[in-house]
Coordinates of C-alpha atoms and ligand atoms in Angstrom, one line a residue:
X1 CA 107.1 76.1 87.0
X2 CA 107.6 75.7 83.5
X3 CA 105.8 78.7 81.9
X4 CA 106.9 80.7 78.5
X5 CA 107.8 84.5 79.5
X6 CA 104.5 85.9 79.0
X7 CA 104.8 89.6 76.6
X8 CA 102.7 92.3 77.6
X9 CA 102.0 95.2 75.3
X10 CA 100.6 98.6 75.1
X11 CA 96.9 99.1 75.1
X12 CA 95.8 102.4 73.0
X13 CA 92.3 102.7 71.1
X14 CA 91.2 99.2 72.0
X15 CA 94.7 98.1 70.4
X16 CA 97.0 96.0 71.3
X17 CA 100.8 98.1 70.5
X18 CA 103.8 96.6 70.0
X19 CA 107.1 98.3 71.0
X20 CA 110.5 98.6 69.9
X21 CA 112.1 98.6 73.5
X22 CA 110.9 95.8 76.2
X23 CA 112.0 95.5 80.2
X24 CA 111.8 92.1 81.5
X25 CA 109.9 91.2 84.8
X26 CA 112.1 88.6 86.6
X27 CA 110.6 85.9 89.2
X28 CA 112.0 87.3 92.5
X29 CA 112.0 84.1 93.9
X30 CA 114.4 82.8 91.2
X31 CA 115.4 85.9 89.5
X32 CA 117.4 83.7 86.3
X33 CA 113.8 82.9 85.5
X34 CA 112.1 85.6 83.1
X35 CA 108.1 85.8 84.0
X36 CA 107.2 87.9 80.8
X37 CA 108.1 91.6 79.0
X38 CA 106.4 94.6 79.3
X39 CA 106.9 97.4 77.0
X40 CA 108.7 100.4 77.7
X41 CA 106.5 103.3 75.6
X42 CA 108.1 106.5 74.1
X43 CA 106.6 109.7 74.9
X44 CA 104.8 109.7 71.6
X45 CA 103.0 106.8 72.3
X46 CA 101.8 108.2 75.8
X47 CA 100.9 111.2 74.3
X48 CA 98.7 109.3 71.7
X49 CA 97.4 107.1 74.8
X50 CA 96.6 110.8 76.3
X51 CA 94.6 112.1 73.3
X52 CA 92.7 108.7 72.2
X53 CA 91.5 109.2 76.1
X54 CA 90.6 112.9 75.0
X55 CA 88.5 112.2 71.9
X56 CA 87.0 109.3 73.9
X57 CA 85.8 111.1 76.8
X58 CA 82.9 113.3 75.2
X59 CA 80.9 110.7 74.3
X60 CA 82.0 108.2 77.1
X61 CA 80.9 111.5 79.6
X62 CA 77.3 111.6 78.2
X63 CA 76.5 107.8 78.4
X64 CA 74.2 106.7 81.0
X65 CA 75.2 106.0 85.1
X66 CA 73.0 102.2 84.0
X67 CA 75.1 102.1 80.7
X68 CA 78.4 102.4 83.1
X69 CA 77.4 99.9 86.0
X70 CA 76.7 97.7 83.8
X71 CA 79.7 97.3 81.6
X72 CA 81.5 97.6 85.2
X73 CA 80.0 94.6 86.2
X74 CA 80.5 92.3 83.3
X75 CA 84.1 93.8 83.8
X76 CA 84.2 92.1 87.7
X77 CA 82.2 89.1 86.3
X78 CA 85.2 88.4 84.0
X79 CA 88.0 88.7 86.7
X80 CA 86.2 86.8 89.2
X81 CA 86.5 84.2 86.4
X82 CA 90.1 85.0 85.7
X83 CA 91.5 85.7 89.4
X84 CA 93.5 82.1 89.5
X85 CA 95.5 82.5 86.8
X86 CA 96.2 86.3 87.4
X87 CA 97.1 85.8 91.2
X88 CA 99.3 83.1 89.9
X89 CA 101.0 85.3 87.6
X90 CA 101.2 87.8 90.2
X91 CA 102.8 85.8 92.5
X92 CA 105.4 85.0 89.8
X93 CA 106.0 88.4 89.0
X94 CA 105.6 90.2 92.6
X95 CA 107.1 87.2 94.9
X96 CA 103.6 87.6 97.4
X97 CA 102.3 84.2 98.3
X98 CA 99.9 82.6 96.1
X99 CA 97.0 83.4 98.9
X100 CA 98.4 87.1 99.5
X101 CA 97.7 87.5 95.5
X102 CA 94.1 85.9 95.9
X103 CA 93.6 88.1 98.4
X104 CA 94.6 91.1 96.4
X105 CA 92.6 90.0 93.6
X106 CA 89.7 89.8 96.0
X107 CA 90.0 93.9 97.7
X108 CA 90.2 94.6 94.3
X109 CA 86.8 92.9 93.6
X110 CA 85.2 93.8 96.7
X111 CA 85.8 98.0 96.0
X112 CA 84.8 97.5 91.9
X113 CA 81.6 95.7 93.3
X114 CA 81.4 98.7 96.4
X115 CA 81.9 101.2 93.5
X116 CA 79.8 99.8 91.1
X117 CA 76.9 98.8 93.7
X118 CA 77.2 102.5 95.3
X119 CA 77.7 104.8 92.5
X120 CA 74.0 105.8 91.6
X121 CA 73.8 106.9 95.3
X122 CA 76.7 109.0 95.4
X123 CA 76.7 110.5 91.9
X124 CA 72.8 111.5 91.4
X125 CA 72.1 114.8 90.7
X126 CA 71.4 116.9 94.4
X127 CA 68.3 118.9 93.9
X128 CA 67.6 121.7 96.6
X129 CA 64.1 123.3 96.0
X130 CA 63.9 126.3 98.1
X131 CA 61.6 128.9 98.4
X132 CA 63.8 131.5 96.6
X133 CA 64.3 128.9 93.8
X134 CA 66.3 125.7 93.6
X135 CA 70.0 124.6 93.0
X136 CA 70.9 121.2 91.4
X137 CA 74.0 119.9 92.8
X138 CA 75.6 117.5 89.8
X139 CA 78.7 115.7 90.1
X140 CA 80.4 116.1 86.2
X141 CA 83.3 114.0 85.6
X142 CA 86.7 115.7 85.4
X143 CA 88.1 114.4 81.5
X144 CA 91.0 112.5 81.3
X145 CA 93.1 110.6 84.2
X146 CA 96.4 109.6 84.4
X147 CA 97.0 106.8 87.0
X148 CA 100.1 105.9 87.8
X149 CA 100.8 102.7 90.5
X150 CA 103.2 101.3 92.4
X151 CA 104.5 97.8 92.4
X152 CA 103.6 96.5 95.6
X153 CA 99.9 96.1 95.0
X154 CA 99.4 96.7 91.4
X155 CA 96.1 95.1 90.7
X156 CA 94.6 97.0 93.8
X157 CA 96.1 100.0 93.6
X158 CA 95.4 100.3 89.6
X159 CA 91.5 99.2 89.9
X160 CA 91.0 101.6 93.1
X161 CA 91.2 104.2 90.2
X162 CA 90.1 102.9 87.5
X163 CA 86.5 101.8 89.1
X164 CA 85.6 104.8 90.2
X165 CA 87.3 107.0 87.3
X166 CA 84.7 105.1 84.5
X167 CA 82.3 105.1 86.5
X168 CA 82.1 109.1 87.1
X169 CA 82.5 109.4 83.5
X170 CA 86.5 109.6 83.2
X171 CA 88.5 108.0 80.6
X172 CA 91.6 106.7 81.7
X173 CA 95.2 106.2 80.7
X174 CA 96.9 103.5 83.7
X175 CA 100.8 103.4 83.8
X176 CA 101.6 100.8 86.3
X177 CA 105.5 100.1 87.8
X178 CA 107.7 98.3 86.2
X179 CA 108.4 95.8 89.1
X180 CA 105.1 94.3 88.5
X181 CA 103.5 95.4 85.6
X182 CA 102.2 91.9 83.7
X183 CA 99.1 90.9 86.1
X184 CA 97.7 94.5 86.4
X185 CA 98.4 94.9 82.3
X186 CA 96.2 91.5 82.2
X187 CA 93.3 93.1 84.4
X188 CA 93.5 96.3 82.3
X189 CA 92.8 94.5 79.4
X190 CA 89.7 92.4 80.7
X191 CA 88.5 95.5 81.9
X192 CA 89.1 97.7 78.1
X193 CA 87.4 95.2 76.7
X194 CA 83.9 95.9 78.1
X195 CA 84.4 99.6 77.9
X196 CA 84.7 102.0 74.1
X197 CA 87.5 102.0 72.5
X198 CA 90.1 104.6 74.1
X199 CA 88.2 104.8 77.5
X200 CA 90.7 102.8 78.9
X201 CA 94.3 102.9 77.6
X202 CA 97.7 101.1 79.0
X203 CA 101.0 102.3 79.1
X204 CA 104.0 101.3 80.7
X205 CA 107.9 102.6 81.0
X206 CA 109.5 105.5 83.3
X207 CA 110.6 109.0 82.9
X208 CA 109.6 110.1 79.9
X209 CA 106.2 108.3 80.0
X210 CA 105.5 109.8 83.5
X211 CA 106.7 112.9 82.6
X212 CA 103.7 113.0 79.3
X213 CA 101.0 111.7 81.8
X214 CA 102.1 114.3 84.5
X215 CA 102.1 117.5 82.2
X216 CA 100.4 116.9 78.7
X217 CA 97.5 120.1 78.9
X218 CA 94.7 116.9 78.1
X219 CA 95.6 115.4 81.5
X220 CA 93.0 116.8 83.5
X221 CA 93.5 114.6 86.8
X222 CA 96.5 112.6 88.0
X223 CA 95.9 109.6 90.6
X224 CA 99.4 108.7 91.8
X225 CA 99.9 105.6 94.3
X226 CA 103.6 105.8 95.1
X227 CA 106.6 107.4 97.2
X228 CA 106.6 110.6 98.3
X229 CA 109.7 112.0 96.8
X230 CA 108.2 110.7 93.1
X231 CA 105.0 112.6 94.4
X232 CA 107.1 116.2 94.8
X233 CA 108.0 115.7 91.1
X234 CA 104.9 114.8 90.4
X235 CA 103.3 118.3 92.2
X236 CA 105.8 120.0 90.2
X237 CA 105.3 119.0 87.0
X238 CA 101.5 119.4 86.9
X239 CA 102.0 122.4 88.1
X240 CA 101.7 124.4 85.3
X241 CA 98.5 123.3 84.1
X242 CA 96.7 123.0 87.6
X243 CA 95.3 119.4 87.4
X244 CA 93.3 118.0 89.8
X245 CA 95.2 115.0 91.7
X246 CA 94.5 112.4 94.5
X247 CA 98.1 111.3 95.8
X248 CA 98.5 108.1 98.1
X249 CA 102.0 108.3 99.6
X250 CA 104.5 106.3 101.8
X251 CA 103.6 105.9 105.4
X252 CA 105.6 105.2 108.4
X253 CA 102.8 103.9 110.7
X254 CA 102.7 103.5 114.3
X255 CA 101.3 101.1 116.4
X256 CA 100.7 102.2 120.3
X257 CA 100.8 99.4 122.5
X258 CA 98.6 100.3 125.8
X259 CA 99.3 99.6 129.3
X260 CA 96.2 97.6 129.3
X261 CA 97.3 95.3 126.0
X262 CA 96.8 91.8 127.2
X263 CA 100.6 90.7 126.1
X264 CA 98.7 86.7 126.4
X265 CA 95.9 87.1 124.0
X266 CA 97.7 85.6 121.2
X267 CA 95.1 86.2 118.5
X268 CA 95.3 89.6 119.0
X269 CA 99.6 89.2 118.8
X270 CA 99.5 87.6 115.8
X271 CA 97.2 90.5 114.6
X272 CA 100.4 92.3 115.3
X273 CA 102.6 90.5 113.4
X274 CA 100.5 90.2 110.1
X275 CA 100.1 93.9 110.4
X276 CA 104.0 93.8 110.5
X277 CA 105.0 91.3 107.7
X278 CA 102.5 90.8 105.8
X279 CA 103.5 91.0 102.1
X280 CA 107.0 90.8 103.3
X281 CA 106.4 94.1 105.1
X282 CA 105.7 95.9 101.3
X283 CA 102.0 97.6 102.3
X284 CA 101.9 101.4 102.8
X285 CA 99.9 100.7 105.7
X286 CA 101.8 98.0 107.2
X287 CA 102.7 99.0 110.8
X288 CA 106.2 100.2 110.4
X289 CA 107.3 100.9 114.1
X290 CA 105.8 99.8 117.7
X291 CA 105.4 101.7 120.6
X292 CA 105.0 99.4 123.9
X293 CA 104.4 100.9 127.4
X294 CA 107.2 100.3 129.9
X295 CA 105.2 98.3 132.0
X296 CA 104.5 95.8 129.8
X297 CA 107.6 95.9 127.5
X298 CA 109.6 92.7 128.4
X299 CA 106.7 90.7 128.7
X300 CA 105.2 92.0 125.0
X301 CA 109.1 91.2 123.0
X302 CA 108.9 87.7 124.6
X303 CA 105.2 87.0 123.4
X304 CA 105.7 88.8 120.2
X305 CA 108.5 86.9 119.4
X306 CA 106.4 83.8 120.5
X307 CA 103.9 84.7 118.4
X308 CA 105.9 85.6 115.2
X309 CA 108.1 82.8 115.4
X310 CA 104.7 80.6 114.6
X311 CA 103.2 82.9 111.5
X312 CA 106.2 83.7 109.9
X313 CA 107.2 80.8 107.5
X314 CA 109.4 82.3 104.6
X315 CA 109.6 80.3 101.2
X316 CA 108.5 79.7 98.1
X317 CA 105.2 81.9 96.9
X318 CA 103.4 78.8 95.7
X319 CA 104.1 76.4 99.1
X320 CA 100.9 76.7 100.8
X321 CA 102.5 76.6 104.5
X322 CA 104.5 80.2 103.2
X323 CA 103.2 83.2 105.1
X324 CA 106.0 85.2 103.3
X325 CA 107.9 85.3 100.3
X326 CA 111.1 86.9 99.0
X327 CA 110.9 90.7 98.6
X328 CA 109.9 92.2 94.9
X329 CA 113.3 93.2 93.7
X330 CA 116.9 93.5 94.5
X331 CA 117.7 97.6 95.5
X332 CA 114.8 97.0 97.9
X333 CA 116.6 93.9 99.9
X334 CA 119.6 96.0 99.6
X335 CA 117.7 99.2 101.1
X336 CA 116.1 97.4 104.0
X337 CA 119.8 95.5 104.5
X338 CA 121.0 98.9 104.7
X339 CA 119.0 100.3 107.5
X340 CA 119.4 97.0 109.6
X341 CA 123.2 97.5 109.4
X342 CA 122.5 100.8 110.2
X343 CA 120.7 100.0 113.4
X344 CA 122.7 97.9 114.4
X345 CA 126.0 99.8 114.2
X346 CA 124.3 102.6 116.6
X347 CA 123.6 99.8 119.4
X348 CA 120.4 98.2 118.1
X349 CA 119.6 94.3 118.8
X350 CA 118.6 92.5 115.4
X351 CA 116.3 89.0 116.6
X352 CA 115.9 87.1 113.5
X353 CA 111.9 85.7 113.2
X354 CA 110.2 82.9 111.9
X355 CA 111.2 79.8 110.2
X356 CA 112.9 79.2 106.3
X357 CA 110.4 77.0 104.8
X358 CA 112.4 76.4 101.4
X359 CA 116.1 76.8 102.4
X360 CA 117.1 76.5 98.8
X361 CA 115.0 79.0 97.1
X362 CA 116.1 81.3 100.0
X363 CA 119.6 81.7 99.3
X364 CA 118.9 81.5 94.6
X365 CA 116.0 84.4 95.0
X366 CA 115.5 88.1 96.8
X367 CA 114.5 87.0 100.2
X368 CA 115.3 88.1 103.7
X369 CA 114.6 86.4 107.1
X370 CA 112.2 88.9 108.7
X371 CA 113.6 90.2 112.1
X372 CA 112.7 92.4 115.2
X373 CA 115.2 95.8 116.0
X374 CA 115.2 96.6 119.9
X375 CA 117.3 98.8 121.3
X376 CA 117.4 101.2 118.6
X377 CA 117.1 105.1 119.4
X378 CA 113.7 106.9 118.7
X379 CA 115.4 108.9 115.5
X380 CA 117.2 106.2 114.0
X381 CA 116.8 105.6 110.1
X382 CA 115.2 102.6 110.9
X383 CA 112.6 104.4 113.2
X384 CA 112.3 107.3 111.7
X385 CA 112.5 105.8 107.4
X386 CA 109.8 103.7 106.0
X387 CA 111.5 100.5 105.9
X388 CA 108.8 99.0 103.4
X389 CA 110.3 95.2 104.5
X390 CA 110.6 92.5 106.5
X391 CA 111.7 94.3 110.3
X392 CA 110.0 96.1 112.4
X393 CA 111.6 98.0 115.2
X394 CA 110.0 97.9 119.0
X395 CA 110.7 100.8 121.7
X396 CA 109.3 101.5 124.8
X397 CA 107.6 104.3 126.4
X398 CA 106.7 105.8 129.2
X399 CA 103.1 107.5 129.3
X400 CA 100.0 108.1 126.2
X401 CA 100.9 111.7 126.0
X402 CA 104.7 110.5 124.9
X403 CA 103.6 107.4 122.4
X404 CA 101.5 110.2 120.8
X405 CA 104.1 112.7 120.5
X406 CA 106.5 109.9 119.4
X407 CA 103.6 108.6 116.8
X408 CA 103.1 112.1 115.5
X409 CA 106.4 112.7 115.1
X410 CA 106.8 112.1 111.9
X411 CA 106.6 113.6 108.3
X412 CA 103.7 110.6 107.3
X413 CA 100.5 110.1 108.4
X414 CA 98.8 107.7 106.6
X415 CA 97.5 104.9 108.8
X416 CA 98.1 104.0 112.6
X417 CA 96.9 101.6 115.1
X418 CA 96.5 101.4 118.9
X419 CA 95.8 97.9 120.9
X420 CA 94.6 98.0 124.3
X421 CA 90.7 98.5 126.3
X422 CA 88.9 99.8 123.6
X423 CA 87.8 103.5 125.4
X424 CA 91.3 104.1 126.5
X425 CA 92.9 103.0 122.4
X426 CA 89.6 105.2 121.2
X427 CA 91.0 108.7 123.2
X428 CA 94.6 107.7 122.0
X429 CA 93.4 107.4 118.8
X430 CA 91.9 110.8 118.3
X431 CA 94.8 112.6 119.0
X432 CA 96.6 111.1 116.3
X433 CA 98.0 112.4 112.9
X434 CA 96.7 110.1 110.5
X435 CA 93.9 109.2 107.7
X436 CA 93.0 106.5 109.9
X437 CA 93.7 104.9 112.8
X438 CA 92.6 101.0 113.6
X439 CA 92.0 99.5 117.1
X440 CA 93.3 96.3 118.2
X441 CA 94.1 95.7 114.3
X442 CA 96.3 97.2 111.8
X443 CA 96.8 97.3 107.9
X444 CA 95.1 95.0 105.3
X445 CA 93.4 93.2 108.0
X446 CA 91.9 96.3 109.2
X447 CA 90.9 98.1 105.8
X448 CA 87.3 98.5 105.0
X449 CA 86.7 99.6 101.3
X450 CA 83.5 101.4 102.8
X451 CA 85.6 103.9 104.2
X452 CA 87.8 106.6 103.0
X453 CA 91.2 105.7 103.0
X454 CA 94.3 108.3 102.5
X455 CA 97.0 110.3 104.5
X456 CA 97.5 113.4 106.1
X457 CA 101.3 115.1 106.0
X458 CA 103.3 114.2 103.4
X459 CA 101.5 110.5 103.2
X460 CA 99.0 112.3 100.6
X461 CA 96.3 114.8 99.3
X462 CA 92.3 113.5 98.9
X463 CA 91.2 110.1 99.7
X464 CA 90.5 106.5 97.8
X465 CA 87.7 103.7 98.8
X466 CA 84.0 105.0 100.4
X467 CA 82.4 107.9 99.1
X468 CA 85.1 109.9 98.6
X469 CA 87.1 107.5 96.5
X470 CA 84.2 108.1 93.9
X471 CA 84.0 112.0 94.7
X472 CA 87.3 112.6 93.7
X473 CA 86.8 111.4 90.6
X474 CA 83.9 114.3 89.9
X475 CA 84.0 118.3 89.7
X476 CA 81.4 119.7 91.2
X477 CA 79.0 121.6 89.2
X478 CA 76.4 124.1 90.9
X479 CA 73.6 125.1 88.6
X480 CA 71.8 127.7 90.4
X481 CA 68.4 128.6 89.5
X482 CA 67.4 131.7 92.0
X483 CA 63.6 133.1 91.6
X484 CA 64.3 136.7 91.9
X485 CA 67.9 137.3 91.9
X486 CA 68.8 140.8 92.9
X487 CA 71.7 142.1 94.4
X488 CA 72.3 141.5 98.2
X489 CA 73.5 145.2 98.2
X490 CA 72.8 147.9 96.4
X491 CA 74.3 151.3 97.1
X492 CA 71.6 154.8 97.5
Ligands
NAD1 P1 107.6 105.0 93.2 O1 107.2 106.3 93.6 O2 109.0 104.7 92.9 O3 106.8 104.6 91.8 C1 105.4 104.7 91.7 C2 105.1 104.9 90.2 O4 105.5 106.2 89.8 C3 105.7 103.9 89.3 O5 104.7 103.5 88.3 C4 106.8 104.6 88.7 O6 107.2 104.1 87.4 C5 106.2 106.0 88.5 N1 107.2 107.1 88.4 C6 108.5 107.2 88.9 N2 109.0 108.4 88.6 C7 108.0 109.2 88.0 C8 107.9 110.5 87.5 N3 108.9 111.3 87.6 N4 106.8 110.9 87.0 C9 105.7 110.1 86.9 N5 105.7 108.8 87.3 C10 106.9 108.3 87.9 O7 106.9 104.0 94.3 P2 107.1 102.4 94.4 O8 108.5 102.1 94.8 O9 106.5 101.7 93.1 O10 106.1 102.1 95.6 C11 106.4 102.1 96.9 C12 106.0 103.4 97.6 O11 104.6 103.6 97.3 C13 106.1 103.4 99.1 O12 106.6 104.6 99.5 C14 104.7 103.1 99.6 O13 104.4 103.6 100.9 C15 103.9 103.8 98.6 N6 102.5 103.3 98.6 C16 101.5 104.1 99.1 C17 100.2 103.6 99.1 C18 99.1 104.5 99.7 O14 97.9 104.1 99.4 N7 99.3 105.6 100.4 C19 100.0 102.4 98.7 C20 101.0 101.6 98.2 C21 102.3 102.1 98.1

C-alpha cells in the first residue's frame, strides 16, 4: 500500500507539539516500509503535559456526571465513524490482521459505551440514613493520571483508562509504546477533542518521559499496562510520593485440559487454538501453556494439531484468509526464537502449525510459523517464561490436584482456563491462582467488559473493565454526619 508515513505529534493543552527528536514506526510485515513518526518528548514537555492536566483538573472535577457522558459519547460516536481507517493503520503499524484490529477497535468501543452507559450507577453519591444520623458515601476523583500502554493492544489498553479516568472526573496524560504508538495517538486525539483543553494530554518517548509520569508530585495515579519487570521500576519510582496505581501485568496462563474434554468436539479445539495464537500469541491473556490429562494426551496433540493446522493461516495483515500476521517487532521474534532453541536443546519436540499464506512477505517482514513444543520439562523457559508469541508448549498430567499445582506454580496469575464437563472445570477452577479463570474458552474470546478483569501475583495490583475498572479511578470520600456524636468510651 502506497501510503505517505503518517507524523504523529504531542498533544498538550488542546495542542498539537512538534518535536525536535522523532522514532519511526516500521510496517512489521515489510519493515523497509516507514508507516509514520511519533515524537519522542523531553522530560520538560511531559512535565508541562503533567501540569496542563493539573490546572485542568479543578474545574474538569466539578463538571457535571451528564456533562461527562455526554462528551464521552460524542467521543465513541466519532470513532465508530473513524474505526476503518484506524484499524487499518493499526494493522500497518502493529502487523495484527486487518479483522484482529477491527476487533480491537470494537472492545474498545463496547467498554467506552459499558463505561459511559454504567457510570451514573456506579459513581452516585451512597446515602445511608440511619437512626443515629446518616453517612454519604461519594466517589471524588483522584486528580491527575498517568497512563502508560503497551504495544500489543494499544487502542484497548489506552481507552480502558482513559474511559473511565474522564469519566470519574480525572484528567489524563496517555504515554503509549513506541511499537505502536500512531493508531492509539489518532484515537487520543478524537477523544481530546470533545473534552477541555488539557483534560486529555499525549505524550510519547521512553525513560525520561516514564520516569516524569512515574514521579512528578502532580501525578496522583499511575495506570500501567505492561511487563512486570517495567512495573517494579514503576513501584519504585512512585514510591516516594505514594500514588495510587492500577498495574496490569504479564501473564503466563494455563489451560487445564480435563479427563472428560471431548478431544472430537472441534469447535471447542479451535477455541483452543485462538486462545493460543491469536494476535500471533501477543495477548496477556493468551493461554501460554496446556495442561492435558494422561488419558487423553495422544489423542488431544493429534486433534489439536488437526485443528490448528485449519485456523492458522500466516500472511499478510490485509489478506482476508490471514488468521495471523507477522509478530510486532524484531527483539520479540528473536526472544520467542530463543526459547524455542532453548526447548529444544533440553529434548523438546518443535511441530511447526498452520499454513504460509504469503510465502513472500514471510521471509521480507517479522514473521514466524507458529508451532506446538512437546516433550519439554515442566520448568523449562519455555514453560515456565511468558513466551508472548506464536508456540505454545503441551505437557501431560496425571490427576486435578497435580494440573493445579502445576497451574499455580507460577509467579503470574492473571487469567486461566479449564475445558472439560462444566461442574468438574467449575471445582478446578476455584482452586486456581488467577483474576479469572474461563471454562471451555480462553482469552479474548472469553473476556467480558462487564467483569473485572486483572491479576493476582506478580500479574498486577486492582482491576480494569466492570465496576471496578471505574472504582479505581475514584477515592472514596466518607462524609459522616452522626446525630449525637459522643465518645464510645469515656473514662470515670
Ligand atoms: P513494557 O513493560 O516493555 O512497556 C510498557 C510501557 O511502559 C511502554 O509504553 C513503555 O514505553 C513504558 N516504559 C518502559 N520503561 C518504563 C519506565 N521505566 N517508566 C515508565 N514507563 C516505562 O511492555 P510491552 O513490551 O509494551 O508489553 C508487553 C507486556 O505487557 C507483556 O508482559 C504483557 O503480558 C503485558 N500486558 C499485560 C496486560 C494486562 O492486562 N495484564 C495487557 C497487555 C500486555
Amino acid at each position: 500500500m502506497a501510503n505517505e508515513p503518517l507524523v504523529i505529534d504531542a498533544l498538550i493543552n488542546g495542542e498539537k507539539v512538534k518535536t525536535d527528536e522523532q522514532s519511526h514506526r516500521e510496517n512489521p510485515a515489510n519493515p523497509g516500509e516507514i508507516v509514520g513518526y511519533a515524537p519522542i518528548n523531553t522530560r520538560e514537555e511531559a512535565i508541562q503535559a503533567i501540569e496542563t492536566a493539573a490546572d485542568a483538573f479543578p474545574s474538569w472535577a466539578e463538571t457535571s456526571l451528564d456533562d461527562r457522558i455526554k462528551r464521552m459519547n460524542r467521543a465513541i460516536n466519532k470513532l465508530k465513524d473513524a474505526t476503518p481507517e484506524i484499524a487499518q493503520l493499526l494493522s500497518r503499524e502493529h502487523g495484527k490482521p486487518l479483522y484482529d484490529s477491527e476487533g480491537e477497535m470494537g472492545v474498545s468501543l463496547m467498554w467506552m459505551e459499558h463505561a459511559s452507559n454504567t457510570t451514573k450507577d456506579v459513581l452516585k453519591d451512597d446515602v445511608r440514613e440511619r437512626d443515629d444520623g446518616k453517612t454519604i458515601i461519594k466517589n471524588d476523583p483522584i486528580g491527575v493520571v498517568s497512563a502508560i500502554t503497551p504495544w500489543n493492544y494499544p487502542i484497548s489498553l489506552s481507552t480502558i483508562k482513559i474511559a473511565p479516568a474522564l469519566l470519574a472526573g480525572n484528567t489524563i496524560v496517555v504515554k503509549p509504546s513506541p511499537f505502536a504508538p500512531l493508531a492509539v495517538s489518532k484515537v487520543i486525539e478524537i477523544i481530546a477533542e470533545e473534552f477541555p483543553k488539557g483534560a486529555v494530554n499525549l505524550v510519547h518517548g521512553e525513560s525520561g518521559v516514564g520516569v516524569e509520569l512515574t514521579t512528578h508530585p502532580k501525578v496522583d495515579k499511575i495506570a500501567f499496562t505492561g511487563g512486570t519487570e517495567t512495573a517494579k521500576k514503576i513501584m519504585k519510582s512512585a514510591a516516594d510520593t505514594i500514588k495510587n496505581m492500577t498495574l496490569e501485568l504479564g501473564g503466563n496462563d494455563a489451560a487445564i485440559v480435563l479427563s472428560d474434554f471431548d478431544v472430537e468436539d472441534e469447535r471447542a479445539m479451535r477455541r483452543l487454538v485462538i486462545a493460543n495464537f491469536l494476535t500471533a500469541g501477543q495477548i496477556c491473556m493468551i493461554a501460554k501453556r496446556i495442561y492435558v490429562h494422561r488419558s487423553i494426551y495422544d489423542k488431544f496433540v493429534e486433534k489439536y494439531i488437526e485443528a490448528a493446522n485449519k485456523w492458522i493461516r500466516v500472511g499478510d495483515p490485509f489478506n482476508k484468509d490471514v488468521t495471523i500476521g507477522p509478530v510486532n517487532n524484531a527483539d520479540q521474534v528473536k526472544y520467542v526464537q530463543g526459547l524455542i532453541t532453548d526447548a529444544k536443546s533440553r529434548g523438546a519436540r518443535v511441530i511447526q502449525l498452520g499454513q504460509l499464506i504469503d510465502p513472500e512477505m514471510f521471509e521480507k517482514g517479522y514473521y514466524m510459523q507458529p508451532s506446538l513444543v512437546l516433550d519439554a520439562g515442566y520448568k523449562d523457559p519455555i514453560v515456565e517464561e511468558e513466551q508472548f508469541g506464536p508456540t505454545v508448549p503441551i505437557l501431560p498430567y496425571d490427576d486435578d490436584d497435580h494440573a493445579i499445582s502445576l497451574a499455580n506454580d507460577s509467579i503470574y496469575g492473571l487469567t486461566s482456563s479449564v475445558w472439560g464437563e462444566e461442574e468438574h472445570a467449575i471445582q478446578v477452577a476455584s482452586r486456581i491462582e488467577a483474576g479469572t479463570t474461563m471454562i471451555n474458552t480462553a482469552a479474548v474470546q472469553g473476556l467480558d467488559v462487564r467483569f473485572p478483569f486483572g491479576g493476582v501475583k506478580q500479574s498486577g495490583v486492582g482491576r480494569e473493565y466492570g465496576e471496578e475498572g471505574l472504582l479505581s479511578y475514584v477515592a472514596t470520600h466518607v462524609i459522616n454526619v452522626p446525630k449525637d456524636p459522643e465518645l464510645p468510651y469515656i473514662p470515670e
